[in-house]
């Protein structure tokens, strides 16, 4: 009997030792696997390292202006007639910050997706077509500056005009300012002939895109804009051999950086080697290690001392041991490793090498910090066990087990394992998942969320519009809760166009007379694209700067979804170019080509970063994100002259569409500030929305109002969303 008891005691001791060693190793494995999953295999971790090291700012301020980068910059810009000083000062036109950020995130997602198994192949291909398009834009901007200060020289006839026009184009194509530009009031047929003559200088595939801009400029007498547009394209076609080679090298506008990395000694073989472990093995290791840890701790509890308090203290020891093992491993890595994954090359500019080193050092420090913090979670759980066990041991010295001890032990063990698994992900730095200010709205589809909409949002008091329909500027409207903007895009009109358009404009007679007087005294058209209401001389703000401000606001508010509904009096290609110049491409959402398909939730749009939806009243493309609103949406009438005349009858867009625009404003010789106080009242808005939803069979998406800051339309929209979320 005595020998049997001795053997039993020995077995218990051996089992306890094995369980202790297993728990130590399992703790270390859980910490390591959880940290790798929450850092190396998390896109936000890499993006955070770049942001914390100010990588994007340093790209422009250090790398792209490095003298060692100049040869690459010159090759990129090829033989465009643009001086190097102009290149460096306008580098953000060629490579906009949003484009860089988007391209970088694509590479991060591709690499992480391959490592974690969500992508079957490693494709690091970069789409550089936007950059190539910007090369042309930069040349046009520079050439436009060249001709801006050249005085127009009147010509006696069209033949002489055409000759001088060709001479000026040749000078500009060579990068020289012409001695003078011809000026002649052209007939419609002469405008067409001059346009065709100029476009003969560029390749056939560019002519269709350039024709509207050149023809419009010549019709307005704006010879400088027409010359600059054609000269930019002609200079690339004729003297930009390197650009053509670059386009061929990029295979239609894409570039795979893998060969360049391999040439610098940074091939991707190691990535392919570790993928079998990270794609499937890492998750399996983490799960198995967590299970082994729980089983080993259970074995320690069963084989531990008879006193419950001492059993709790015993459970703490392997957690401390595992944390210590992790800390020791971190120390060895710090002692023997340099934290570099990409080795800088002597062929790279010094500023780029410094940036690569600094970003890697930052990521390495973040990884070490996360690992130690995760290990500290195990230490904290062990401390809880030690304190609880000590207190329990002092209070109760009886050998009989107490119900409190298993409960405390189970809670502490669960806390330790859960903390180890969750801590790395919590440290990834991802933004809180809120949509339009509410977590509840994240799960609502886009077409089921009510959005306060500013009718003619650009027509503001602050911008001195005649007959304004809003008071604050557009970004101030966004701050006040507006989430959809109705905007009117125009070119500046010639006097005869204004006279014809005024008759149909929703201005009072006094306002029309004021515009006519302005036309008589201030006549010259203004180049470019504008946001106007019917007539630009009644008020105008430049389109691209305003779009840029909207983009800046959205980046400062990363959980907001914004919609633009554009009354488009400019071409779709002009609109697409304006959004590109404003740096909004990374924010643009592309609707499903089939309007009947369901919309994503706000949360999905926020998570994707594609949070800017753009509709047109007339156009439908060609950009896939620029869709005709009335294919996707329907509306009510909008010419109500009194609140009691508001109805829900079908208007443009017919019926049965997913998006529903409620025109909720009074138009009586212009907008009515006094009536806005009535129709924008919360109860009035809610009653009409509910009535129209019942009649039309679909929730209202856009509540379009004048003077959005009058009344409580914003409160009504918030209440609608609360109703739907509930």
mmCIF file of C-alpha atoms in Angstrom, residues 10 97 149 202 309 332-333 485 505 529 578 644 657 667 680:
data_model
loop_
_atom_site.group_PDB
_atom_site.id
_atom_site.type_symbol
_atom_site.label_atom_id
_atom_site.label_comp_id
_atom_site.label_asym_id
_atom_site.label_seq_id
_atom_site.Cartn_x
_atom_site.Cartn_y
_atom_site.Cartn_z
ATOM 1 C CA UNK A 10 5.261 10.416 -8.219
ATOM 2 C CA UNK A 97 -1.071 62.554 -52.050
ATOM 3 C CA UNK A 149 0.966 86.875 -70.292
ATOM 4 C CA UNK A 202 -1.902 65.523 -81.819
ATOM 5 C CA UNK A 309 -5.553 29.336 -2.359
ATOM 6 C CA UNK A 332 17.414 37.815 -28.114
ATOM 7 C CA UNK A 333 15.747 39.245 -31.230
ATOM 8 C CA UNK A 485 -25.211 68.262 -51.582
ATOM 9 C CA UNK A 505 -33.973 81.410 -64.065
ATOM 10 C CA UNK A 529 -15.287 75.193 -64.140
ATOM 11 C CA UNK A 578 -12.220 68.107 -61.909
ATOM 12 C CA UNK A 644 -49.900 73.368 -48.414
ATOM 13 C CA UNK A 657 -36.425 53.123 -57.633
ATOM 14 C CA UNK A 667 -39.788 78.191 -54.881
ATOM 15 C CA UNK A 680 -38.183 72.785 -42.142
#
